[in-house]
PDB file of C-alpha atoms in Angstrom:
ATOM      1  CA  GLN A   1     113.920  98.711  85.788  1.00 81.00           C
ATOM      2  CA  VAL A   2     116.434  97.717  87.940  1.00 92.00           C
ATOM      3  CA  GLN A   3     115.815  95.933  91.846  1.00 96.00           C
ATOM      4  CA  LEU A   4     117.853  96.964  94.363  1.00 97.00           C
ATOM      5  CA  GLN A   5     118.095  95.292  97.611  1.00 97.00           C
ATOM      6  CA  GLU A   6     120.158  96.235 101.057  1.00 97.00           C
ATOM      7  CA  SER A   7     121.604  94.064 103.467  1.00 96.00           C
ATOM      8  CA  GLY A   8     123.087  94.797 106.819  1.00 92.00           C
ATOM      9  CA  PRO A   9     123.519  94.102 110.638  1.00 93.00           C
ATOM     10  CA  GLY A  10     120.684  96.244 112.019  1.00 93.00           C
ATOM     11  CA  LEU A  11     122.297  97.081 115.133  1.00 96.00           C
ATOM     12  CA  VAL A  12     125.830  98.960 115.584  1.00 97.00           C
ATOM     13  CA  LYS A  13     127.424 100.157 118.743  1.00 97.00           C
ATOM     14  CA  PRO A  14     128.631 103.706 119.085  1.00 97.00           C
ATOM     15  CA  SER A  15     131.918 104.295 117.635  1.00 97.00           C
ATOM     16  CA  GLU A  16     131.923 101.530 115.130  1.00 97.00           C
ATOM     17  CA  THR A  17     131.682 101.343 111.535  1.00 97.00           C
ATOM     18  CA  LEU A  18     128.361 100.862 109.804  1.00 95.00           C
ATOM     19  CA  SER A  19     128.499  98.266 106.789  1.00 96.00           C
ATOM     20  CA  LEU A  20     125.624  97.958 104.148  1.00 98.00           C
ATOM     21  CA  ASN A  21     125.407  95.989 100.824  1.00 97.00           C
ATOM     22  CA  CYS A  22     123.252  96.747  98.236  1.00 97.00           C
ATOM     23  CA  THR A  23     122.660  93.753  95.793  1.00 95.00           C
ATOM     24  CA  VAL A  24     121.456  95.014  91.997  1.00 95.00           C
ATOM     25  CA  SER A  25     119.099  92.874  89.791  1.00 93.00           C
ATOM     26  CA  GLY A  26     117.254  93.242  86.282  1.00 88.00           C
ATOM     27  CA  GLY A  27     119.896  95.359  84.374  1.00 82.00           C
ATOM     28  CA  SER A  28     123.186  96.660  83.883  1.00 83.00           C
ATOM     29  CA  ILE A  29     125.368  97.725  86.318  1.00 86.00           C
ATOM     30  CA  THR A  30     127.187 100.197  83.775  1.00 85.00           C
ATOM     31  CA  TYR A  31     124.811 102.980  83.115  1.00 86.00           C
ATOM     32  CA  HIS A  32     123.527 104.375  86.241  1.00 92.00           C
ATOM     33  CA  TYR A  33     125.252 105.746  89.314  1.00 95.00           C
ATOM     34  CA  TRP A  34     124.396 104.022  92.670  1.00 97.00           C
ATOM     35  CA  ASN A  35     123.907 105.828  95.623  1.00 98.00           C
ATOM     36  CA  TRP A  36     123.081 105.409  99.364  1.00 98.00           C
ATOM     37  CA  ILE A  37     120.287 107.718 100.776  1.00 98.00           C
ATOM     38  CA  ARG A  38     119.247 107.752 104.632  1.00 98.00           C
ATOM     39  CA  GLN A  39     116.142 108.936 106.204  1.00 97.00           C
ATOM     40  CA  SER A  40     115.929 109.730 109.949  1.00 94.00           C
ATOM     41  CA  PRO A  41     113.138 109.187 112.384  1.00 85.00           C
ATOM     42  CA  GLY A  42     112.041 112.757 111.933  1.00 78.00           C
ATOM     43  CA  LYS A  43     111.649 111.779 107.761  1.00 81.00           C
ATOM     44  CA  ARG A  44     113.989 114.076 106.368  1.00 89.00           C
ATOM     45  CA  LEU A  45     116.096 112.371 103.314  1.00 96.00           C
ATOM     46  CA  GLU A  46     120.026 112.973 102.806  1.00 97.00           C
ATOM     47  CA  TRP A  47     121.923 111.979 100.606  1.00 97.00           C
ATOM     48  CA  ILE A  48     125.000 109.931 101.443  1.00 98.00           C
ATOM     49  CA  GLY A  49     126.837 109.623  98.100  1.00 98.00           C
ATOM     50  CA  TYR A  50     127.388 107.652  94.649  1.00 97.00           C
ATOM     51  CA  ILE A  51     129.672 105.369  93.092  1.00 96.00           C
ATOM     52  CA  HIS A  52     129.502 104.373  89.236  1.00 94.00           C
ATOM     53  CA  SER A  53     131.164 101.643  87.619  1.00 89.00           C
ATOM     54  CA  THR A  54     134.079 103.525  86.262  1.00 91.00           C
ATOM     55  CA  GLY A  55     134.859 103.966  89.940  1.00 91.00           C
ATOM     56  CA  ASN A  56     133.768 107.457  90.377  1.00 93.00           C
ATOM     57  CA  THR A  57     132.584 108.831  93.408  1.00 96.00           C
ATOM     58  CA  GLY A  58     131.173 111.935  94.951  1.00 96.00           C
ATOM     59  CA  TYR A  59     129.964 112.131  98.748  1.00 97.00           C
ATOM     60  CA  ASN A  60     127.660 114.547 100.331  1.00 96.00           C
ATOM     61  CA  PRO A  61     130.201 117.379 102.042  1.00 95.00           C
ATOM     62  CA  SER A  62     129.052 116.848 105.595  1.00 95.00           C
ATOM     63  CA  LEU A  63     129.375 112.905 105.518  1.00 97.00           C
ATOM     64  CA  LYS A  64     132.655 112.771 103.477  1.00 97.00           C
ATOM     65  CA  SER A  65     134.978 112.396 106.034  1.00 97.00           C
ATOM     66  CA  ARG A  66     133.587 109.298 107.153  1.00 98.00           C
ATOM     67  CA  VAL A  67     131.571 107.476 104.176  1.00 98.00           C
ATOM     68  CA  THR A  68     133.351 104.678 101.446  1.00 98.00           C
ATOM     69  CA  ILE A  69     131.646 103.376  98.902  1.00 98.00           C
ATOM     70  CA  SER A  70     132.894 100.979  97.202  1.00 96.00           C
ATOM     71  CA  MET A  71     131.405  98.381  94.052  1.00 94.00           C
ATOM     72  CA  ASP A  72     131.502  94.822  92.913  1.00 89.00           C
ATOM     73  CA  THR A  73     130.503  95.144  89.403  1.00 78.00           C
ATOM     74  CA  SER A  74     131.034  91.450  88.663  1.00 82.00           C
ATOM     75  CA  LYS A  75     128.851  90.677  91.645  1.00 78.00           C
ATOM     76  CA  LYS A  76     126.345  93.449  91.004  1.00 88.00           C
ATOM     77  CA  HIS A  77     126.701  94.997  94.547  1.00 93.00           C
ATOM     78  CA  PHE A  78     127.606  97.882  95.864  1.00 96.00           C
ATOM     79  CA  SER A  79     128.667  98.727  99.773  1.00 97.00           C
ATOM     80  CA  LEU A  80     128.306 101.521 102.111  1.00 98.00           C
ATOM     81  CA  LYS A  81     131.141 102.295 105.049  1.00 98.00           C
ATOM     82  CA  LEU A  82     130.289 104.986 107.804  1.00 98.00           C
ATOM     83  CA  SER A  83     132.644 104.923 110.726  1.00 98.00           C
ATOM     84  CA  ALA A  84     132.449 106.756 114.230  1.00 98.00           C
ATOM     85  CA  VAL A  85     128.568 106.249 114.012  1.00 98.00           C
ATOM     86  CA  THR A  86     126.818 107.971 116.584  1.00 97.00           C
ATOM     87  CA  ALA A  87     122.877 107.986 117.608  1.00 96.00           C
ATOM     88  CA  ALA A  88     122.499 110.739 115.313  1.00 95.00           C
ATOM     89  CA  ASP A  89     123.555 108.194 112.457  1.00 97.00           C
ATOM     90  CA  THR A  90     120.120 105.904 113.589  1.00 96.00           C
ATOM     91  CA  ALA A  91     118.041 105.928 110.228  1.00 97.00           C
ATOM     92  CA  VAL A  92     116.517 103.858 107.395  1.00 97.00           C
ATOM     93  CA  TYR A  93     119.080 103.460 104.767  1.00 98.00           C
ATOM     94  CA  TYR A  94     118.102 103.426 101.280  1.00 98.00           C
ATOM     95  CA  CYS A  95     120.246 102.187  98.243  1.00 98.00           C
ATOM     96  CA  ALA A  96     118.845 103.867  94.914  1.00 98.00           C
ATOM     97  CA  SER A  97     119.675 103.959  91.076  1.00 97.00           C
ATOM     98  CA  ALA A  98     120.399 107.586  89.721  1.00 96.00           C
ATOM     99  CA  LEU A  99     120.472 109.147  86.099  1.00 94.00           C
ATOM    100  CA  PHE A 100     122.585 112.302  84.942  1.00 91.00           C
ATOM    101  CA  ASN A 101     120.546 113.592  82.201  1.00 86.00           C
ATOM    102  CA  GLY A 102     121.407 117.243  81.133  1.00 82.00           C
ATOM    103  CA  GLY A 103     122.238 118.411  84.143  1.00 87.00           C
ATOM    104  CA  SER A 104     119.803 116.841  86.450  1.00 92.00           C
ATOM    105  CA  LEU A 105     120.256 113.930  88.337  1.00 95.00           C
ATOM    106  CA  TYR A 106     117.153 111.923  89.797  1.00 97.00           C
ATOM    107  CA  PHE A 107     116.761 108.652  91.635  1.00 98.00           C
ATOM    108  CA  ASP A 108     114.717 106.151  89.505  1.00 96.00           C
ATOM    109  CA  SER A 109     114.836 103.231  91.604  1.00 97.00           C
ATOM    110  CA  TRP A 110     114.906 102.518  95.422  1.00 98.00           C
ATOM    111  CA  GLY A 111     115.822  99.391  97.263  1.00 98.00           C
ATOM    112  CA  GLN A 112     113.135  98.517 100.292  1.00 98.00           C
ATOM    113  CA  GLY A 113     115.097 100.194 103.022  1.00 97.00           C
ATOM    114  CA  ALA A 114     117.368  98.892 105.993  1.00 97.00           C
ATOM    115  CA  LEU A 115     116.732  99.999 109.149  1.00 96.00           C
ATOM    116  CA  LEU A 116     120.290 100.897 110.836  1.00 96.00           C
ATOM    117  CA  THR A 117     120.182 101.394 114.772  1.00 96.00           C
ATOM    118  CA  VAL A 118     123.284 102.992 116.304  1.00 97.00           C
ATOM    119  CA  SER A 119     122.698 101.742 120.336  1.00 96.00           C
ATOM    120  CA  SER A 120     125.037 100.001 122.999  1.00 96.00           C
TER     121      SER A 120
ATOM    122  CA  SER B   1     124.366 124.950 103.651  1.00 58.00           C
ATOM    123  CA  TYR B   2     122.082 125.345 100.888  1.00 70.00           C
ATOM    124  CA  GLU B   3     118.584 123.919 101.565  1.00 85.00           C
ATOM    125  CA  LEU B   4     115.135 123.425  99.661  1.00 95.00           C
ATOM    126  CA  THR B   5     111.971 124.490 101.500  1.00 97.00           C
ATOM    127  CA  GLN B   6     108.768 122.902 101.611  1.00 97.00           C
ATOM    128  CA  PRO B   7     105.395 123.646 103.566  1.00 97.00           C
ATOM    129  CA  PRO B   8     105.163 120.833 106.258  1.00 96.00           C
ATOM    130  CA  SER B   9     101.852 119.576 105.036  1.00 97.00           C
ATOM    131  CA  VAL B  10      98.977 120.521 102.325  1.00 98.00           C
ATOM    132  CA  SER B  11      95.375 119.638 102.686  1.00 98.00           C
ATOM    133  CA  VAL B  12      93.185 119.025  99.639  1.00 98.00           C
ATOM    134  CA  SER B  13      89.275 118.038  99.109  1.00 98.00           C
ATOM    135  CA  PRO B  14      88.922 114.842  96.806  1.00 97.00           C
ATOM    136  CA  GLY B  15      88.858 116.050  93.059  1.00 98.00           C
ATOM    137  CA  GLN B  16      90.577 119.338  93.940  1.00 98.00           C
ATOM    138  CA  THR B  17      93.943 120.635  92.910  1.00 98.00           C
ATOM    139  CA  ALA B  18      96.914 120.028  95.216  1.00 98.00           C
ATOM    140  CA  THR B  19      99.949 122.305  94.680  1.00 98.00           C
ATOM    141  CA  ILE B  20     103.050 121.904  96.560  1.00 98.00           C
ATOM    142  CA  ALA B  21     106.045 124.172  96.871  1.00 98.00           C
ATOM    143  CA  CYS B  22     109.646 123.717  96.707  1.00 98.00           C
ATOM    144  CA  SER B  23     111.836 126.991  97.198  1.00 97.00           C
ATOM    145  CA  GLY B  24     115.656 127.372  96.869  1.00 95.00           C
ATOM    146  CA  ASP B  25     117.816 130.647  96.435  1.00 90.00           C
ATOM    147  CA  ASP B  26     119.158 129.167  93.250  1.00 88.00           C
ATOM    148  CA  LEU B  27     116.972 126.618  92.532  1.00 92.00           C
ATOM    149  CA  GLN B  28     115.774 128.306  89.070  1.00 89.00           C
ATOM    150  CA  ASN B  29     119.296 127.407  87.873  1.00 91.00           C
ATOM    151  CA  MET B  30     118.788 123.627  88.594  1.00 93.00           C
ATOM    152  CA  PHE B  31     116.532 120.791  87.759  1.00 96.00           C
ATOM    153  CA  ALA B  32     113.696 119.820  90.237  1.00 97.00           C
ATOM    154  CA  CYS B  33     112.217 116.394  90.693  1.00 98.00           C
ATOM    155  CA  TRP B  34     109.645 114.993  93.081  1.00 98.00           C
ATOM    156  CA  TYR B  35     109.082 111.965  94.855  1.00 98.00           C
ATOM    157  CA  GLN B  36     106.208 110.073  96.651  1.00 98.00           C
ATOM    158  CA  GLN B  37     106.137 108.324  99.741  1.00 98.00           C
ATOM    159  CA  ARG B  38     103.532 106.259 101.114  1.00 97.00           C
ATOM    160  CA  PRO B  39     103.458 105.369 104.933  1.00 93.00           C
ATOM    161  CA  GLY B  40     105.947 102.399 105.146  1.00 93.00           C
ATOM    162  CA  GLN B  41     107.412 102.294 101.636  1.00 97.00           C
ATOM    163  CA  SER B  42     110.115 103.744  99.774  1.00 98.00           C
ATOM    164  CA  PRO B  43     110.050 106.916  97.754  1.00 98.00           C
ATOM    165  CA  VAL B  44     108.931 106.326  94.183  1.00 98.00           C
ATOM    166  CA  LEU B  45     110.119 109.447  91.419  1.00 98.00           C
ATOM    167  CA  VAL B  46     107.028 111.078  90.229  1.00 98.00           C
ATOM    168  CA  MET B  47     108.782 114.094  88.031  1.00 98.00           C
ATOM    169  CA  TYR B  48     112.010 114.740  86.848  1.00 97.00           C
ATOM    170  CA  GLN B  49     113.913 117.455  84.986  1.00 96.00           C
ATOM    171  CA  ASP B  50     111.394 119.994  86.094  1.00 96.00           C
ATOM    172  CA  ASP B  51     108.307 118.826  84.113  1.00 97.00           C
ATOM    173  CA  LYS B  52     108.606 115.149  82.694  1.00 97.00           C
ATOM    174  CA  ARG B  53     106.377 112.653  84.368  1.00 98.00           C
ATOM    175  CA  ALA B  54     108.060 109.365  85.335  1.00 97.00           C
ATOM    176  CA  SER B  55     107.069 105.899  84.050  1.00 96.00           C
ATOM    177  CA  GLY B  56     103.545 104.779  85.165  1.00 96.00           C
ATOM    178  CA  ILE B  57     102.679 108.391  87.008  1.00 98.00           C
ATOM    179  CA  PRO B  58      99.230 109.406  86.073  1.00 97.00           C
ATOM    180  CA  GLU B  59      98.626 112.225  84.032  1.00 98.00           C
ATOM    181  CA  ARG B  60      97.352 114.235  86.914  1.00 98.00           C
ATOM    182  CA  PHE B  61     100.481 114.990  87.996  1.00 98.00           C
ATOM    183  CA  SER B  62     102.400 117.783  86.467  1.00 98.00           C
ATOM    184  CA  ALA B  63     105.447 119.961  87.652  1.00 98.00           C
ATOM    185  CA  SER B  64     106.941 123.161  87.029  1.00 97.00           C
ATOM    186  CA  ASN B  65     110.168 125.495  87.936  1.00 96.00           C
ATOM    187  CA  SER B  66     110.267 129.151  87.877  1.00 95.00           C
ATOM    188  CA  GLY B  67     111.933 131.940  89.703  1.00 90.00           C
ATOM    189  CA  ASN B  68     113.176 130.210  92.912  1.00 94.00           C
ATOM    190  CA  THR B  69     110.210 127.948  93.129  1.00 97.00           C
ATOM    191  CA  ALA B  70     109.357 124.486  92.052  1.00 98.00           C
ATOM    192  CA  THR B  71     105.888 123.310  92.025  1.00 98.00           C
ATOM    193  CA  LEU B  72     104.325 119.886  92.034  1.00 98.00           C
ATOM    194  CA  THR B  73     100.518 120.102  90.895  1.00 98.00           C
ATOM    195  CA  ILE B  74      98.061 117.413  91.591  1.00 98.00           C
ATOM    196  CA  SER B  75      94.673 117.911  89.386  1.00 98.00           C
ATOM    197  CA  GLY B  76      92.027 115.642  90.599  1.00 98.00           C
ATOM    198  CA  THR B  77      93.406 114.383  94.022  1.00 98.00           C
ATOM    199  CA  GLN B  78      92.470 111.010  94.727  1.00 97.00           C
ATOM    200  CA  ALA B  79      92.577 109.588  98.350  1.00 97.00           C
ATOM    201  CA  MET B  80      95.302 107.527  96.790  1.00 97.00           C
ATOM    202  CA  ASP B  81      97.575 110.472  96.431  1.00 98.00           C
ATOM    203  CA  GLU B  82      97.878 111.071 100.079  1.00 98.00           C
ATOM    204  CA  ALA B  83     101.645 110.564 100.865  1.00 98.00           C
ATOM    205  CA  ASP B  84     104.500 112.556 101.556  1.00 97.00           C
ATOM    206  CA  TYR B  85     106.170 114.342  98.742  1.00 98.00           C
ATOM    207  CA  TYR B  86     109.706 115.219  98.343  1.00 98.00           C
ATOM    208  CA  CYS B  87     111.395 117.982  96.081  1.00 98.00           C
ATOM    209  CA  GLN B  88     115.081 117.127  95.148  1.00 98.00           C
ATOM    210  CA  ALA B  89     117.591 119.332  92.839  1.00 96.00           C
ATOM    211  CA  TRP B  90     121.443 118.712  91.855  1.00 95.00           C
ATOM    212  CA  ASP B  91     123.681 121.494  92.309  1.00 91.00           C
ATOM    213  CA  SER B  92     126.529 120.049  90.329  1.00 89.00           C
ATOM    214  CA  THR B  93     128.296 118.386  93.359  1.00 91.00           C
ATOM    215  CA  THR B  94     125.298 117.735  95.952  1.00 93.00           C
ATOM    216  CA  VAL B  95     121.942 116.070  95.932  1.00 96.00           C
ATOM    217  CA  LEU B  96     119.573 118.313  97.946  1.00 96.00           C
ATOM    218  CA  PHE B  97     116.235 117.076  99.203  1.00 97.00           C
ATOM    219  CA  GLY B  98     113.437 119.665 100.687  1.00 97.00           C
ATOM    220  CA  GLY B  99     111.844 118.375 103.912  1.00 96.00           C
ATOM    221  CA  GLY B 100     109.114 116.689 102.720  1.00 97.00           C
ATOM    222  CA  THR B 101     105.124 117.754 102.267  1.00 97.00           C
ATOM    223  CA  LYS B 102     102.550 115.492 104.076  1.00 97.00           C
ATOM    224  CA  LEU B 103      99.468 116.013 101.652  1.00 98.00           C
ATOM    225  CA  THR B 104      96.055 114.891 103.125  1.00 98.00           C
ATOM    226  CA  VAL B 105      93.103 114.376 101.381  1.00 97.00           C
ATOM    227  CA  LEU B 106      90.148 114.988 103.098  1.00 93.00           C
TER     228      LEU B 106
END
């Protein structure tokens, strides 16, 4: 099972761009889909999007206009950029690996999460 | 937008059976899975593809998906099962999460 570790600034100002990185260890980066998921203080989970090592991406339609997910396969890490942040983007951000199998998608490993606060 | 609905809370006595439901209009045409999240920890996959148990998950956990409702069942519930549980599905373009159910073992 892969291990994932998020890293990021912790605090971002309103209207700026949030950047987070996720480092993958303990497995191949070519098999899974690599995701970002966030959890608001109210605890609801929200999927942000995924990237595959082929470059294929998928985004939550509600966030698509502000999100970019990229990947550096040689360094085994992938990144999230979320632009024009507001207080509503304050959340714990998780990176997670996902498997597609027979029409299902499920997250088999999660990072420990990175708290990101949007505040001036 | 499409949503999955879970009860906010479920209570169960130790040793009894806990049942957590997840409903959605088109859920019968998707595969459902379930995550357990203990306080201060990341979610952990419990069940996937409707009824398959994830690696390392005790046999007391089971699940099903029928009609428009997916169900997670915990038989012989233990104190360590107290946690938040989330259902999740994939509608071919988007990941959907339920709002979560807090399971209290008392």
